[in-house]
PDB file of C-alpha atoms in Angstrom:
ATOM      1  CA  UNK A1485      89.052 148.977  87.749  1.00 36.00           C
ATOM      2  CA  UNK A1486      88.528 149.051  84.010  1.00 41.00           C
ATOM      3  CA  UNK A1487      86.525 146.733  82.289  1.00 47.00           C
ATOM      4  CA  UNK A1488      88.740 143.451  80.985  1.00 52.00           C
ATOM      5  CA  UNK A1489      89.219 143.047  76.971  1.00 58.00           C
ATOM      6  CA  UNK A1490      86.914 140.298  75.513  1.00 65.00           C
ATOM      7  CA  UNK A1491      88.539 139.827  71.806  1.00 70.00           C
ATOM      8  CA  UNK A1492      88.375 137.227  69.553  1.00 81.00           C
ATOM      9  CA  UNK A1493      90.194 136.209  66.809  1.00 84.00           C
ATOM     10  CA  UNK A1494      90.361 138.770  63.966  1.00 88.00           C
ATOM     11  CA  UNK A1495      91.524 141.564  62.787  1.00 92.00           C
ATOM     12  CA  UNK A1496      92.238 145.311  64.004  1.00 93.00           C
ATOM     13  CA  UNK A1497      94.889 148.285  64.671  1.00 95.00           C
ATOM     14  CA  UNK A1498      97.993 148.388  66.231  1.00 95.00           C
ATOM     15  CA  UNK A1499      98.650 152.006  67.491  1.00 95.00           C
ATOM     16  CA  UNK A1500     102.119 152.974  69.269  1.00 95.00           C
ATOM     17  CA  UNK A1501     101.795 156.264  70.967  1.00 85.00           C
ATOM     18  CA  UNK A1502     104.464 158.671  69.935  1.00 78.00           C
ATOM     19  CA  UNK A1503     105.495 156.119  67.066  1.00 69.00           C
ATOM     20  CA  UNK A1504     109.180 156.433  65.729  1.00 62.00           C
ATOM     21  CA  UNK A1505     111.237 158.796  64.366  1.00 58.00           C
ATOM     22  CA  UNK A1506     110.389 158.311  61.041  1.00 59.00           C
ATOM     23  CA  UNK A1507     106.926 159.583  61.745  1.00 55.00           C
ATOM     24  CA  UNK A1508     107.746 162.404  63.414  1.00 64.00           C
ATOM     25  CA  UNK A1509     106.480 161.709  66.914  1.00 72.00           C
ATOM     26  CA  UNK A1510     102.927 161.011  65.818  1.00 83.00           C
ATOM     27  CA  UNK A1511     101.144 157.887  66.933  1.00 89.00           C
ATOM     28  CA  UNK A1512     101.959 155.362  64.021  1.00 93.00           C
ATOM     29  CA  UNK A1513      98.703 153.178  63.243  1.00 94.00           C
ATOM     30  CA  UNK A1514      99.243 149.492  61.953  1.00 95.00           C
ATOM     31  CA  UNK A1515      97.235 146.328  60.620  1.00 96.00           C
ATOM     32  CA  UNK A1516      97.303 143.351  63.406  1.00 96.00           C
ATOM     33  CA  UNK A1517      95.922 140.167  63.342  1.00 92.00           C
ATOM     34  CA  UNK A1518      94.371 139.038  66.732  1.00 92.00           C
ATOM     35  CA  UNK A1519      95.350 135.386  67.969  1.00 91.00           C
ATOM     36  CA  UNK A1520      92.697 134.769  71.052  1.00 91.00           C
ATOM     37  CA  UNK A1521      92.048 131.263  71.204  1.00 86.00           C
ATOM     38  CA  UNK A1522      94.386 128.579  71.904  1.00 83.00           C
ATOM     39  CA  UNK A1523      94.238 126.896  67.832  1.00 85.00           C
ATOM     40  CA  UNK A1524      94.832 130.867  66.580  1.00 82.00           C
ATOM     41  CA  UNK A1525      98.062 131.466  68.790  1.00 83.00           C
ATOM     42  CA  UNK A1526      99.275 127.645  68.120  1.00 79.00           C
ATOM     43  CA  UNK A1527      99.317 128.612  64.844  1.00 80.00           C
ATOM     44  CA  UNK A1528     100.544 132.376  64.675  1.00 76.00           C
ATOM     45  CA  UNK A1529     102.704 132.852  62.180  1.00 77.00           C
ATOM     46  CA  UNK A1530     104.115 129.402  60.565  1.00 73.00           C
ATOM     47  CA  UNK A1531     103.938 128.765  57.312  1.00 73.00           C
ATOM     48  CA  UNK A1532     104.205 131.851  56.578  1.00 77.00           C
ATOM     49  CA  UNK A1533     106.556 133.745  53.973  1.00 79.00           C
ATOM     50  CA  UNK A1534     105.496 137.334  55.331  1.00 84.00           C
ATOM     51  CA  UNK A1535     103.368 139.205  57.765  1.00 86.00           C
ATOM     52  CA  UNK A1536     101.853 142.943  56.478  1.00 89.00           C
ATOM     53  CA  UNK A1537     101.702 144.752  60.358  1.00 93.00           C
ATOM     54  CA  UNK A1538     101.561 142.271  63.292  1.00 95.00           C
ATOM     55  CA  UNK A1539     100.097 139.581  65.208  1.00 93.00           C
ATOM     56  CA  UNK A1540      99.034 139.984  68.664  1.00 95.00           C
ATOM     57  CA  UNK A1541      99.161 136.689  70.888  1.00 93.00           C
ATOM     58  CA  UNK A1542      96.767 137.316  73.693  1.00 93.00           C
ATOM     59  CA  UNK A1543      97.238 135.796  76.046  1.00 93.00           C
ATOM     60  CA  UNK A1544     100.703 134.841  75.944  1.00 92.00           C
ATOM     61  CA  UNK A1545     104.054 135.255  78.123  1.00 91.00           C
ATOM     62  CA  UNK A1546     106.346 133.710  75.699  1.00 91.00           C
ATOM     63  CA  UNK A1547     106.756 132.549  71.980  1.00 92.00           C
ATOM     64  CA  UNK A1548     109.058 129.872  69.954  1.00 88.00           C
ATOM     65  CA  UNK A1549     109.891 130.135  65.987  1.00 90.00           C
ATOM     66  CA  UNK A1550     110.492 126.822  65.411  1.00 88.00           C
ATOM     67  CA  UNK A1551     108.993 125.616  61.710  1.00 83.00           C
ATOM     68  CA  UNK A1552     108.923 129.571  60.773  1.00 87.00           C
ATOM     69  CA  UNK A1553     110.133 130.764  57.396  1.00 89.00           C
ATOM     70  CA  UNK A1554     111.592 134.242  58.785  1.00 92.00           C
ATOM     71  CA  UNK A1555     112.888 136.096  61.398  1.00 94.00           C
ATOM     72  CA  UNK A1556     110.314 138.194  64.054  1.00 94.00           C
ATOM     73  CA  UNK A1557     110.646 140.557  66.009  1.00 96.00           C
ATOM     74  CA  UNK A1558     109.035 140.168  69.205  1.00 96.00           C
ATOM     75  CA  UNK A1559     107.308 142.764  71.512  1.00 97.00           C
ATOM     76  CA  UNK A1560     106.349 141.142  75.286  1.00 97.00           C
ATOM     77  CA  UNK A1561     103.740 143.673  76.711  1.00 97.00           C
ATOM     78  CA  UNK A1562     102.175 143.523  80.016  1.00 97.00           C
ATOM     79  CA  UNK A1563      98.478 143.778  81.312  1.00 95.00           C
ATOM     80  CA  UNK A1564      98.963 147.978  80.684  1.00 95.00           C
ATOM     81  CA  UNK A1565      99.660 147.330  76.986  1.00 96.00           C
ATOM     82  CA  UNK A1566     103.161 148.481  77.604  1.00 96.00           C
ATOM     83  CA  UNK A1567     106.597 147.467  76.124  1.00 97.00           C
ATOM     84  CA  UNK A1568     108.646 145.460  78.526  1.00 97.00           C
ATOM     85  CA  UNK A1569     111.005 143.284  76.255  1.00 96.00           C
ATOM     86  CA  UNK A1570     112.161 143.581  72.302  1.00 97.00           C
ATOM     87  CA  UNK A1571     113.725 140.882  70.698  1.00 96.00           C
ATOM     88  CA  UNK A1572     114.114 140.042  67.007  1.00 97.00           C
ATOM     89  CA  UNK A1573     113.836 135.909  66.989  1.00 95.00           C
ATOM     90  CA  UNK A1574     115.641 133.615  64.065  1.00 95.00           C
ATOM     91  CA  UNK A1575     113.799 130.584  63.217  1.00 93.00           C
ATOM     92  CA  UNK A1576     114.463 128.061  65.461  1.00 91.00           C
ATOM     93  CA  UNK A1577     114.463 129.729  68.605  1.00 92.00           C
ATOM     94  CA  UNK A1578     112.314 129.308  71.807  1.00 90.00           C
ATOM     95  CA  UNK A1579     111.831 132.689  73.894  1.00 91.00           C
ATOM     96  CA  UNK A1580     111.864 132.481  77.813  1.00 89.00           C
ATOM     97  CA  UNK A1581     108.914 133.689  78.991  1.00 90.00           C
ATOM     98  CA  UNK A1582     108.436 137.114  80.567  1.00 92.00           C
ATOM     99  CA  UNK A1583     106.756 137.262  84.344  1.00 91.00           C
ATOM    100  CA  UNK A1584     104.767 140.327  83.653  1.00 94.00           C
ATOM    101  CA  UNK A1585     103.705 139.616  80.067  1.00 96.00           C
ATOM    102  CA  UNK A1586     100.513 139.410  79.267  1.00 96.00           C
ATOM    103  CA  UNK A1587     100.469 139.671  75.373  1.00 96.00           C
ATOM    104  CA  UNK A1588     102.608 139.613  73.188  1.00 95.00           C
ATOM    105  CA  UNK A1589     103.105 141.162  69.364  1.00 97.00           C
ATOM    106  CA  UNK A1590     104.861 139.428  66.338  1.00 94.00           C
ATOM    107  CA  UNK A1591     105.924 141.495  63.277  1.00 95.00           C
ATOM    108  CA  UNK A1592     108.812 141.011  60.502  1.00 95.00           C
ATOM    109  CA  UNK A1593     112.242 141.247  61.446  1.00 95.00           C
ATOM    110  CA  UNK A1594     113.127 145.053  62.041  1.00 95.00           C
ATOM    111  CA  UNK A1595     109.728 146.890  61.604  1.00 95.00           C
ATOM    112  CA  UNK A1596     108.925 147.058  65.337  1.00 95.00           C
ATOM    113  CA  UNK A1597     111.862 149.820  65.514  1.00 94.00           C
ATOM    114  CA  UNK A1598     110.311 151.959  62.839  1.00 93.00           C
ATOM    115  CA  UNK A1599     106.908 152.307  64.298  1.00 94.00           C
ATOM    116  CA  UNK A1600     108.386 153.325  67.286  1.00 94.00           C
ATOM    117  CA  UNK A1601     108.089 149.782  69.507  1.00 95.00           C
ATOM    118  CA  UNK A1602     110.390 149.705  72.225  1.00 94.00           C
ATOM    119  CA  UNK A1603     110.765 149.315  75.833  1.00 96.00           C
ATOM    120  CA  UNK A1604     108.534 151.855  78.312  1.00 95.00           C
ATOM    121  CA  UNK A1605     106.381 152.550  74.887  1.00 94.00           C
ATOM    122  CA  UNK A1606     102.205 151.882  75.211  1.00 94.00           C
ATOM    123  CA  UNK A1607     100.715 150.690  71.823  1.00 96.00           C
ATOM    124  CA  UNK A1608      96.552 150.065  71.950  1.00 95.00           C
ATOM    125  CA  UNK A1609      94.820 147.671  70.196  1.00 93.00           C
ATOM    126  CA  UNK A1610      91.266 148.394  68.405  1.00 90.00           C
ATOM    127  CA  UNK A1611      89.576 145.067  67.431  1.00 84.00           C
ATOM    128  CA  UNK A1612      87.531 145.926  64.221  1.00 79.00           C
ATOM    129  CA  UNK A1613      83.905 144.886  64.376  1.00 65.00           C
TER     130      UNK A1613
END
C-alpha cells in the first residue's frame, strides 16, 4: 500500500496526464490551490470574481455554489486521483455527492475541457513546499 497524502492548505500543480487536444497529448501542468482543512474548503471559492487554474477540495465527495459569483466546472476524483464525474455548476446549485469521490477540483466554467479533464483521465497533484 502506498503511503497516504498529508497536505495542507496551499498551493501546488495540477497535472492531467495526456492533457487535451490543444496541447497535443502532452501532460498539461496547472496552478491549484489546496483546500485541506475544514475553514479552507468552507470557503473555496466564494467571493470570488475568478480563479487562475483550480482548487482542489480534499477531502470532499460533493460541492454547492450557492453565494458564488460564476459558474465552475467541477471534477469529482476518487482515492486513485482519477476522473469519475464532470459537471460545469451555475451559481446556485448544490451537487449530489459522488460514492467513490474522494477529492474534488474546482476551476472556471469550461477550462477543465481544455486541459484535457474528463472522465477515466488521472491528473496528480504536487503540493509546493
Amino acid at each position: 500500500m502506498g503511503r497516504r497524502r498529508r497536505w495542507r492548505d496551499g498551493v501546488g500543480v495540477l497535472v492531467v496526464e495526456g492533457g487535451g487536444s490543444e496541447s497535443g497529448g502532452r501532460d498539461v501542468v496547472v496552478p491549484v490551490e489546496i483546500a485541506r482543512s475544514y475553514r479552507a474548503r468552507a470557503r473555496g471559492l466564494l467571493g470570488r470574481d475568478r480563479l487562475d487554474g483550480a482548487m482542489l477540495l480534499t477531502p470532499a465527495s460533493s460541492v454547492h455554489t450557492f453565494r458564488m459569483r460564476m459558474a465552475i466546472d467541477v471534477a469529482y476524483l476518487d482515492r486513485r486521483f482519477r476522473v469519475i464525474s464532470v459537471r460545469t455548476m451555475r451559481p446556485g446549485r448544490l451537487g449530489l455527492p459522488r460514492v467513490r469521490s474522494r477529492h474534488v477540483l474546482e476551476a472556471e466554467a469550461g477550462v477543465m475541457a481544455g486541459w484535457g479533464v474528463r472522465v477515466g483521465v488521472r491528473v496528480t497533484v504536487r503540493a509546493e513546499e
